[in-house]
Amino acid sequence: MKNLSDYTARRHSEWGIRAFPLFWVLVIAGMASLLVMVGVLQYRWTKELSESAEARIGNTLKPLMLEWHLDLYSELSAICVAMQVGPDSGAHDAWNDYLPRYAEWNQVAAEGSAANLQLVQGIYEWQTSTPGKSELLRLDPDAKTLDVVSIPVGWEPLLARLKANSASVATAMRAWEFNAPAGDVSQRNINRTDARSNALAGWQLDDHIPALVHPVVHHANPFNSLTPVKGPTVDWMVVILSMDYIQTKILPTLANRYFAGPEGLEYKIAVIDATITPHIIYTSRADFPDLEHGAFDSKMNIFGPSPKSVEGNFGESIQSSETMEWRNFSAPVWFPVIQYLPREAPWMLVLQHRTGSLAAVAADIWRRNLLTGGVVLLLLTAGMALILFTSRRAQKLAKLQLDFVASVSHELLTPLAAIYCTGQNFTDGLVQTRSDMVAHGSIITTQARQLTDLVRQILLFASTESGTSRYTMRPLQVARILQSVRENAAVLIEAAGCQLEEHIEPGMPGVVGDLPAISQCLQNLVSNAVKYSGKAGWVGIFAAVDETKGHQKEVQIRVQDRGPGISAAELTQIFKPFYRSPKVVDAQIHGTGLGLAVAKRIAEAMGGTLTVESQVGVGSTFTLHLPASSHSKDEVEVLVSQSSEAHTHE
């Protein structure tokens, strides 16, 4: 049966040796396949993320452009609101009624901000309803008169268009439409498609001059002799805007209002007149845009397409602002633009990011994400290598654990053997007298104490190693700490026949810490001193206060012996777990090499340090350094008392 068990164990061992490399080969192959899959998915994800980032930037940009457009409309339409031109054929206003409105608006603009005053160059009446030759009259807001003036150069196309559409109110309201020649069937179809109703109460825009025009309808008013015309007639109000003011004031202000960031304008901005011969109205940079090879991030038709209606078109634009293509879209219609050509384009707002096109920015984001993904894959690869390295290290650690178990087993075997032999003596009846019983009882007690100390040290090391130790920090007096150390180490000192000398400097400040932990730390130092005190048989404990380099007070508790001392080469090793000097091993002095390691970890957990000074043939001094409490001695006594009472009630 035993041979069968040995054979089975041997076969399992051989299988383990063979299967272990095969297992890791399969694991590495699987992880490599997983890395390839992750790389492909990462490539696709980064591509989608870059496209999503580009769309997110565009969806943020579009609302800004619409708000920019709304402010531009507010600037241009202020004079329209002030003049209060009636939108239908029921108005009874005479031209003399518009003069005071213009004068009042001029005065308000002059007293407040002169912006609108500079925007409007003049308001004119284009009389097309009176028999004979049409006349152009200028409204003088100061003299409140209508003065006949000659037609300025460049106005002829506009005034001719207005005169040609003065036959009726319906015709005048649609003066902005392009009228195709009689024989051009295709253009007539375009006109029928664009034949829509009233837009913005009849205001229309000539974007070349620029000028805002509105038909003025007169009806005979029996209560006003200034409207003597019998029947409806149509004249025109012409508001001339300053192109220079729009270019130098309004457009730069709006650009900074909506597209500026901490480092200046976030976008290169331009307003272009996209006619047959496009030209730039405004640009934020001299090198933008390239009209021949312009590649823009976003382009907006400022005055919108031919209108359906003000409310309907604006509502449609707002509702579709989340879904409309942000690269090329039309703003809500406010002023229909007078079309002199069948395919005439309006003003366009064009933008491009200051660092390049958004497509380039998105590509840069994609490259960064791809690089990040590559780094992650490299980290995963490094993780695989680390796993292999760790497995090898785990094997070495397992060997160290076996060595530790062997060492501890040897330390356990000695007291257990002594206890066993003593008990066997009792069993065999060799213990007859009382003195024999006392001697054998002392052996059992001594060996049991050594066994208990050994187990306690192992458990304490395990708790400090895993970080599971829990400390109760309280104000402590140094005298109370040393009292606890004496009580715990009394049996050990008495058994070793050592002389204990203790001295505490007067007026010692207190410390803050865990009493059992600090006592255990010092007890390990005392036990170490007793073990290596040799023939001298003397151990000293001294407490004093000192000042650190940072001018902070600290309490120093020194444990001194007059043993053989420690060589300089070994001083750097003695605080490492399981380390024992070769001389100590040769001298067959019992121990596990854990006492000083545990003491050092406890000292650091209390916010202090543990140092050593030693001279071969003279002895060693271990010093526990703890931060001094800021409380006075009396305050520490009160805090200790309160802490003890609270601990008692828990």
XYZ file of C-alpha atoms in Angstrom:
650
model
C 0.000 0.000 0.000
C 2.825 2.337 0.830
C 4.510 1.596 -2.502
C 1.273 2.442 -4.308
C 1.038 5.787 -2.496
C 4.657 6.610 -3.314
C 4.057 5.701 -6.963
C 0.925 7.893 -7.126
C 2.710 10.883 -5.571
C 5.641 10.426 -7.943
C 3.293 10.286 -10.966
C 1.493 13.427 -9.795
C 4.829 15.169 -9.404
C 5.934 14.135 -12.897
C 2.587 15.271 -14.346
C 2.960 18.604 -12.591
C 6.410 19.098 -14.083
C 5.143 18.335 -17.580
C 1.810 20.170 -17.323
C 3.154 23.379 -15.860
C 4.974 24.611 -19.010
C 2.095 23.469 -21.249
C -0.386 25.360 -19.091
C 1.574 28.592 -19.363
C 2.027 28.125 -23.105
C -1.739 27.910 -23.453
C -2.227 30.919 -21.169
C 0.291 33.026 -23.102
C -1.263 32.015 -26.437
C -4.729 32.911 -25.137
C -3.571 36.260 -23.776
C -1.765 37.045 -27.038
C -4.974 36.336 -28.971
C -6.871 38.532 -26.531
C -4.356 41.340 -27.026
C -4.821 41.153 -30.799
C -8.604 41.333 -30.396
C -8.294 44.253 -27.987
C -5.976 46.020 -30.446
C -8.499 45.709 -33.283
C -11.367 46.847 -31.068
C -9.247 49.708 -29.744
C -8.595 50.885 -33.282
C -12.308 50.903 -34.075
C -13.254 52.515 -30.772
C -10.729 55.301 -31.152
C -12.027 55.982 -34.662
C -15.590 56.238 -33.396
C -14.468 58.402 -30.476
C -12.704 60.857 -32.782
C -15.795 61.119 -34.986
C -17.952 61.587 -31.890
C -15.597 64.298 -30.602
C -15.808 66.116 -33.928
C -19.620 65.941 -33.893
C -19.707 67.135 -30.270
C -17.578 70.163 -31.099
C -19.800 70.896 -34.099
C -22.997 70.625 -32.067
C -21.518 73.092 -29.596
C -20.427 75.421 -32.377
C -23.778 75.616 -34.161
C -25.756 77.182 -31.247
C -23.016 79.804 -30.890
C -23.370 80.699 -34.565
C -27.152 80.996 -34.220
C -26.761 83.288 -31.199
C -24.231 85.333 -33.163
C -26.822 85.655 -35.942
C -29.535 86.723 -33.495
C -27.356 89.527 -32.117
C -26.536 90.684 -35.643
C -30.237 90.831 -36.426
C -30.842 92.857 -33.237
C -28.259 95.403 -34.379
C -29.690 95.722 -37.887
C -33.354 95.711 -36.922
C -33.265 98.383 -34.197
C -34.122 101.164 -36.674
C -36.923 99.022 -38.168
C -38.589 98.744 -34.776
C -38.190 102.467 -34.133
C -39.817 103.538 -37.422
C -42.970 101.438 -36.817
C -43.824 100.952 -40.468
C -47.249 99.386 -40.845
C -47.097 95.907 -42.345
C -50.372 96.033 -44.344
C -52.506 98.329 -46.499
C -54.498 99.685 -43.588
C -51.914 102.252 -42.473
C -52.824 105.939 -42.465
C -49.316 107.213 -41.604
C -48.022 110.116 -43.648
C -44.314 110.774 -44.208
C -44.509 113.557 -41.641
C -45.389 110.862 -39.089
C -42.058 109.080 -39.657
C -39.965 112.230 -39.228
C -40.545 112.604 -35.460
C -39.934 108.878 -34.941
C -36.626 109.167 -36.741
C -35.728 112.310 -34.811
C -36.635 110.699 -31.476
C -34.597 107.595 -32.287
C -31.658 109.803 -33.304
C -31.837 111.656 -30.008
C -32.073 108.516 -27.878
C -29.164 106.934 -29.769
C -27.051 110.056 -29.357
C -27.749 110.314 -25.624
C -27.112 106.630 -24.988
C -24.861 104.484 -27.101
C -24.095 106.023 -30.477
C -23.729 102.577 -32.050
C -27.043 102.484 -33.871
C -26.619 106.137 -34.840
C -23.379 105.263 -36.653
C -24.941 102.197 -38.227
C -27.713 104.141 -39.988
C -26.332 106.565 -42.597
C -29.728 107.953 -43.561
C -33.406 107.246 -44.222
C -34.979 108.084 -47.579
C -38.420 108.155 -49.206
C -38.562 106.707 -52.704
C -41.766 108.164 -54.109
C -43.131 105.915 -56.810
C -46.867 106.503 -56.236
C -47.129 110.086 -57.493
C -47.786 110.719 -61.220
C -44.778 111.681 -63.293
C -41.125 111.175 -62.401
C -40.235 109.316 -59.174
C -38.337 111.314 -56.567
C -35.865 110.398 -53.827
C -36.373 112.414 -50.648
C -34.116 112.384 -47.589
C -35.590 112.542 -44.064
C -33.828 115.264 -42.059
C -34.357 114.387 -38.362
C -32.961 117.708 -37.164
C -35.003 120.057 -39.381
C -37.817 117.508 -39.640
C -38.107 118.072 -43.371
C -38.174 115.985 -46.543
C -35.462 117.155 -48.957
C -35.278 116.066 -52.576
C -31.851 114.582 -53.358
C -30.188 113.075 -56.397
C -29.777 109.317 -56.652
C -26.319 108.279 -55.398
C -24.113 106.099 -57.556
C -24.818 102.387 -57.077
C -28.408 102.795 -55.900
C -29.969 102.566 -59.359
C -30.516 98.759 -59.415
C -32.262 98.840 -56.037
C -34.504 101.814 -56.812
C -35.371 100.403 -60.221
C -36.363 97.097 -58.611
C -38.557 98.909 -56.053
C -40.248 101.033 -58.699
C -40.950 97.941 -60.807
C -42.725 96.357 -57.828
C -44.837 99.342 -56.712
C -48.020 98.463 -58.541
C -49.695 96.876 -55.515
C -49.100 95.888 -51.942
C -48.834 92.178 -52.825
C -46.242 92.884 -55.484
C -44.276 95.227 -53.217
C -44.114 92.671 -50.423
C -42.400 90.284 -52.850
C -39.976 92.717 -54.407
C -37.060 90.613 -53.172
C -37.890 87.783 -55.616
C -36.021 87.370 -58.873
C -38.321 87.743 -61.863
C -37.358 85.451 -64.703
C -37.686 86.584 -68.318
C -41.018 85.818 -69.927
C -39.656 82.997 -72.073
C -37.558 81.293 -69.373
C -39.797 78.439 -68.252
C -37.251 76.932 -65.806
C -36.828 80.215 -63.919
C -40.567 80.726 -63.773
C -40.804 77.351 -62.079
C -38.227 78.516 -59.553
C -40.318 81.620 -58.875
C -43.446 79.598 -58.358
C -41.557 77.358 -55.933
C -40.265 80.377 -53.972
C -43.525 82.323 -54.076
C -44.173 82.565 -50.351
C -45.979 84.882 -48.013
C -45.007 87.920 -45.985
C -41.636 87.952 -44.163
C -40.794 90.193 -41.200
C -43.614 92.635 -41.849
C -42.303 93.571 -45.309
C -38.707 94.562 -44.518
C -36.308 93.435 -47.247
C -32.536 93.657 -47.498
C -30.226 94.749 -50.278
C -26.949 93.250 -49.076
C -24.816 95.100 -51.655
C -25.414 98.719 -50.550
C -26.460 97.584 -47.809
C -29.977 98.905 -47.305
C -33.244 97.897 -45.647
C -36.402 98.731 -47.609
C -40.079 98.591 -46.767
C -43.203 99.445 -48.792
C -45.176 102.324 -47.331
C -48.908 102.125 -48.047
C -51.009 105.297 -47.934
C -54.776 105.464 -47.605
C -56.913 108.545 -47.672
C -57.589 109.607 -44.106
C -60.543 112.012 -43.707
C -59.094 113.213 -40.401
C -55.624 113.994 -41.771
C -55.189 116.475 -44.613
C -51.627 115.276 -45.140
C -52.859 112.044 -46.739
C -54.976 113.420 -49.609
C -54.438 110.460 -51.928
C -57.592 108.672 -52.851
C -57.044 104.917 -52.893
C -54.020 102.785 -51.872
C -50.631 103.731 -53.256
C -47.141 102.355 -52.573
C -43.978 104.286 -51.818
C -40.783 102.968 -50.270
C -38.815 103.642 -47.093
C -35.094 103.099 -47.701
C -32.759 102.801 -44.692
C -29.084 103.030 -45.736
C -26.695 101.122 -43.440
C -22.990 101.831 -42.981
C -20.957 98.962 -44.388
C -17.833 100.403 -42.763
C -19.453 100.329 -39.309
C -20.653 96.768 -39.840
C -17.148 95.691 -40.874
C -15.147 97.530 -38.227
C -17.457 97.516 -35.208
C -20.377 95.101 -35.252
C -18.741 92.009 -36.726
C -15.507 92.177 -34.623
C -17.556 92.735 -31.458
C -19.770 89.733 -32.158
C -16.743 87.576 -32.979
C -15.143 88.315 -29.600
C -18.433 87.905 -27.796
C -19.110 84.371 -28.987
C -15.869 82.834 -30.192
C -13.185 84.210 -27.868
C -11.362 82.090 -25.285
C -8.554 82.600 -22.745
C -5.994 82.686 -25.567
C -8.004 84.884 -27.927
C -10.344 83.802 -30.691
C -10.818 80.042 -30.726
C -11.828 80.147 -34.389
C -10.759 81.979 -37.504
C -13.889 83.877 -38.543
C -14.956 85.543 -41.772
C -18.113 86.941 -43.352
C -18.056 86.650 -47.121
C -20.344 87.836 -49.876
C -20.729 84.636 -51.878
C -21.767 86.184 -55.169
C -20.469 85.275 -58.622
C -17.291 87.160 -57.650
C -17.015 86.363 -53.926
C -15.338 88.918 -51.707
C -14.566 89.219 -48.011
C -16.697 91.551 -45.903
C -14.938 90.809 -42.597
C -12.138 88.499 -41.458
C -10.464 87.964 -38.095
C -7.155 87.062 -39.777
C -5.551 88.353 -42.927
C -4.775 84.836 -44.171
C -8.351 83.610 -43.802
C -10.287 82.543 -45.792
C -8.878 81.172 -49.012
C -11.852 81.841 -51.316
C -10.499 79.611 -54.065
C -9.616 76.577 -51.954
C -11.525 77.322 -48.767
C -12.064 74.334 -46.462
C -14.241 75.506 -43.588
C -15.280 73.728 -40.408
C -18.731 75.307 -40.493
C -20.602 77.581 -42.865
C -23.861 79.427 -42.155
C -26.129 81.279 -44.565
C -26.612 84.444 -42.497
C -29.883 85.661 -44.022
C -31.356 82.231 -44.580
C -33.116 80.745 -47.590
C -36.209 82.212 -49.224
C -38.707 82.419 -46.357
C -41.918 80.509 -45.749
C -42.858 82.770 -42.865
C -41.059 84.366 -39.953
C -42.620 82.258 -37.246
C -42.620 79.019 -39.216
C -39.027 79.241 -40.465
C -37.624 80.360 -37.120
C -39.500 77.642 -35.264
C -38.283 75.035 -37.714
C -34.688 76.189 -37.283
C -34.892 75.987 -33.495
C -36.501 72.551 -33.513
C -33.944 71.133 -35.926
C -30.906 72.785 -34.346
C -29.966 69.500 -32.654
C -30.187 67.424 -35.822
C -29.305 69.769 -38.712
C -25.924 69.313 -40.358
C -23.705 71.811 -38.565
C -21.116 72.062 -41.337
C -23.409 73.926 -43.733
C -26.762 75.295 -42.632
C -29.024 78.340 -42.885
C -29.897 80.704 -40.063
C -33.521 81.662 -39.345
C -34.922 84.150 -41.867
C -35.413 87.735 -40.731
C -34.848 89.826 -43.859
C -35.408 88.263 -47.293
C -32.497 89.307 -49.507
C -33.270 91.018 -52.811
C -32.131 88.689 -55.588
C -30.734 90.342 -58.713
C -29.576 87.038 -60.186
C -31.359 83.674 -60.356
C -28.732 81.905 -58.254
C -27.380 84.730 -56.155
C -25.814 83.601 -52.869
C -26.210 85.558 -49.618
C -23.697 86.538 -46.945
C -22.006 83.546 -45.350
C -20.421 83.176 -41.922
C -17.482 80.758 -42.190
C -15.345 79.383 -39.345
C -12.252 77.295 -38.952
C -10.537 76.298 -35.702
C -7.440 78.364 -34.986
C -5.260 75.249 -34.778
C -6.557 73.847 -38.053
C -9.687 72.182 -39.309
C -11.861 70.213 -36.912
C -11.165 67.168 -39.044
C -7.461 67.637 -38.277
C -8.254 68.135 -34.572
C -10.357 64.958 -34.599
C -7.536 63.115 -36.352
C -5.138 64.333 -33.669
C -7.530 63.089 -30.967
C -7.708 59.761 -32.776
C -3.926 59.503 -32.890
C -3.678 60.322 -29.182
C -6.327 57.747 -28.311
C -4.610 55.197 -30.510
C -1.300 55.946 -28.809
C -2.988 55.589 -25.418
C -4.437 52.269 -26.498
C -1.023 51.152 -27.675
C 0.459 52.043 -24.314
C -2.307 50.051 -22.608
C -1.535 47.053 -24.784
C 2.135 47.389 -23.935
C 1.199 47.484 -20.263
C -0.838 44.333 -20.731
C 2.137 42.699 -22.387
C 4.324 43.846 -19.527
C 1.714 42.398 -17.181
C 2.070 39.040 -18.865
C 5.819 39.169 -18.408
C 5.303 40.246 -14.800
C 3.074 37.237 -14.204
C 5.837 34.929 -15.355
C 8.340 36.780 -13.215
C 5.980 36.644 -10.245
C 5.486 32.932 -10.641
C 9.227 32.428 -10.436
C 9.405 34.725 -7.454
C 6.551 32.833 -5.818
C 8.574 29.651 -6.097
C 11.485 31.326 -4.337
C 9.137 32.684 -1.683
C 7.747 29.216 -1.158
C 11.277 27.986 -0.510
C 11.835 30.803 2.018
C 8.599 29.863 3.728
C 9.718 26.269 3.963
C 13.027 27.413 5.489
C 11.111 29.578 7.966
C 8.829 26.702 8.886
C 11.849 24.506 9.443
C 13.477 27.153 11.654
C 10.330 27.747 13.683
C 9.746 24.009 13.950
C 13.201 23.648 15.450
C 12.455 26.430 17.944
C 9.159 24.780 18.817
C 10.681 21.324 19.137
C 13.086 22.289 21.951
C 10.474 23.428 24.529
C 8.032 20.747 23.428
C 10.706 18.072 23.888
C 11.534 19.427 27.347
C 7.859 19.474 28.327
C 7.418 15.947 26.918
C 10.392 14.575 28.844
C 9.229 16.214 32.070
C 5.764 14.787 31.647
C 7.225 11.363 30.878
C 9.157 11.544 34.131
C 5.886 12.132 35.949
C 4.332 9.185 34.101
C 7.210 6.862 34.875
C 7.004 7.742 38.583
C 10.427 9.299 38.722
C 9.102 12.379 40.504
C 8.717 11.339 44.155
C 9.607 14.232 46.403
C 8.189 17.730 46.576
C 11.494 19.220 45.543
C 11.436 17.052 42.405
C 7.922 18.286 41.622
C 8.973 21.905 42.028
C 11.974 21.390 39.773
C 9.960 19.651 37.072
C 7.165 22.250 37.353
C 9.703 25.022 36.871
C 10.969 23.274 33.734
C 7.457 23.037 32.319
C 6.683 26.679 33.183
C 9.901 27.977 31.666
C 9.541 25.987 28.475
C 5.845 26.866 28.151
C 6.715 30.556 28.547
C 9.306 30.282 25.791
C 6.773 28.501 23.610
C 4.164 31.193 24.303
C 6.619 34.002 23.544
C 7.587 32.317 20.293
C 3.980 31.948 19.135
C 3.204 35.514 20.204
C 6.140 36.849 18.203
C 5.052 34.926 15.100
C 1.461 36.186 15.368
C 2.642 39.728 15.995
C 4.945 39.600 12.975
C 2.119 38.267 10.813
C -0.209 41.082 11.866
C 2.398 43.789 11.231
C 3.329 42.182 7.904
C -0.285 42.131 6.673
C -1.138 45.552 8.103
C -4.038 44.195 10.162
C -2.736 45.503 13.492
C -5.188 47.861 15.189
C -3.840 50.398 17.646
C -5.669 52.555 20.172
C -3.794 55.838 20.363
C -3.972 57.488 23.825
C -1.874 59.961 25.816
C 0.750 57.994 27.769
C 3.277 58.761 30.496
C 6.768 57.376 30.060
C 6.785 56.055 33.613
C 3.632 54.056 32.907
C 5.191 52.567 29.772
C 8.334 51.447 31.625
C 6.238 50.014 34.462
C 4.408 47.832 31.950
C 7.727 46.694 30.440
C 9.096 45.738 33.898
C 5.988 43.757 34.731
C 6.040 41.836 31.453
C 9.787 41.160 31.461
C 10.203 40.472 35.210
C 10.163 36.688 34.928
C 12.611 36.713 32.008
C 15.038 39.037 33.838
C 14.773 37.043 37.045
C 15.302 33.730 35.248
C 18.383 35.086 33.499
C 19.730 36.528 36.747
C 20.199 39.933 35.168
C 20.404 43.221 36.971
C 17.967 45.863 35.646
C 18.904 49.530 35.961
C 16.294 52.182 35.139
C 16.458 55.972 35.028
C 13.825 58.526 33.881
C 14.800 62.150 33.340
C 12.709 64.512 35.532
C 9.926 66.515 33.860
C 9.516 64.089 30.981
C 6.719 65.003 28.523
C 4.190 62.371 27.569
C 3.704 60.609 24.266
C 0.694 59.503 22.266
C 0.502 55.823 21.362
C -0.825 52.363 22.063
C 0.393 51.120 25.458
C 0.459 47.366 24.688
C 2.245 47.978 21.372
C 4.934 50.282 22.793
C 5.425 47.923 25.748
C 5.852 44.983 23.357
C 8.382 46.959 21.315
C 10.490 47.714 24.418
C 9.979 44.202 25.786
C 11.494 42.786 22.587
C 14.481 45.086 23.056
C 14.845 44.054 26.717
C 14.526 40.361 25.788
C 17.205 40.823 23.147
C 19.476 42.590 25.664
C 18.989 39.850 28.277
C 19.665 37.132 25.677
C 22.974 38.700 24.598
C 24.084 40.286 27.896
C 26.491 37.421 28.468
C 28.384 37.214 31.752
C 27.816 40.885 32.524
C 24.202 40.182 33.471
C 23.211 43.854 33.230
C 20.468 45.655 31.277
C 19.754 49.384 31.431
C 16.623 51.330 30.488
C 17.007 55.108 30.259
C 14.395 57.718 29.217
C 15.252 61.280 28.246
C 13.951 64.112 26.098
C 15.889 65.578 23.177
C 15.378 68.051 20.338
C 15.361 66.979 16.692
C 16.863 68.856 13.731
C 13.425 70.352 13.051
C 13.431 71.838 16.580
C 10.749 69.364 17.696
C 10.959 67.584 21.038
C 11.115 63.793 21.105
C 11.192 61.185 23.829
C 14.103 58.728 23.638
C 13.935 55.396 25.482
C 17.269 53.529 25.349
C 17.746 49.834 26.104
C 21.430 49.113 26.743
C 23.423 45.931 27.340
C 27.078 45.070 27.921
C 27.168 42.043 25.671
C 29.521 41.130 22.828
C 28.195 43.894 20.549
C 27.329 43.848 16.840
C 29.754 44.323 13.967
C 29.229 47.248 11.586
C 28.533 44.885 8.675
C 25.609 43.312 10.541
C 23.992 46.554 11.772
C 22.206 47.031 8.433
C 20.797 43.472 8.540
C 19.535 42.987 12.089
C 16.124 44.636 11.515
C 15.292 42.386 8.552
C 12.843 39.531 9.248
C 14.402 36.082 9.891
C 17.970 37.435 9.955
C 20.240 35.885 12.555
C 23.958 36.462 12.887
C 26.124 33.493 11.956
C 27.853 33.837 15.350
C 24.520 33.552 17.116
C 23.594 30.498 15.097
C 26.942 28.873 15.870
C 26.464 29.653 19.579
C 23.077 27.872 19.404
C 21.233 30.817 20.968
C 17.540 30.262 20.414
C 15.456 32.729 18.371
C 13.622 33.246 15.087
C 15.015 36.576 13.948
C 11.617 38.307 14.288
C 11.979 40.295 17.538
C 13.848 43.341 16.192
C 11.822 43.375 12.939
C 8.577 43.503 14.956
C 9.982 46.194 17.268
C 10.971 48.402 14.316
C 7.537 48.104 12.677
C 5.760 48.968 15.937
C 8.000 52.027 16.382
C 7.154 53.267 12.886
C 3.428 52.606 13.453
C 3.616 54.883 16.528
C 5.124 57.655 14.399
C 8.632 57.094 15.685
C 11.855 55.306 14.733
C 14.185 52.670 16.133
C 17.955 53.102 15.937
C 20.957 51.112 17.161
C 24.513 51.862 18.206
C 26.941 49.061 18.943
C 30.611 48.411 19.539
C 32.132 44.956 19.472
C 33.244 43.920 22.936
C 31.483 46.859 24.622
C 27.757 46.364 24.072
C 24.750 47.651 22.173
C 22.199 50.425 22.662
C 18.785 50.355 20.966
C 16.898 53.681 21.086
C 13.160 54.130 20.567
C 12.408 57.676 19.317
C 8.815 58.894 19.840
C 7.380 62.404 19.174
C 6.783 64.228 22.440
C 3.212 65.256 23.220
C 2.449 68.981 23.149
C 0.532 68.705 26.428
C 2.119 69.466 29.761
C 2.713 66.757 32.331
C -0.419 67.641 34.281
C -2.502 67.751 31.094
C -1.176 64.335 30.069
C -2.156 62.925 33.513
C -5.697 64.268 33.066
C -5.944 62.923 29.507
C -4.594 59.537 30.615
C -7.168 59.420 33.406
C -10.009 60.345 31.049
C -8.821 57.858 28.448
C -8.629 55.074 31.039
C -12.138 55.821 32.282
C -13.509 55.847 28.721
C -11.719 52.576 27.985
C -13.196 51.046 31.168
C -16.763 51.965 30.137
C -16.381 50.558 26.624
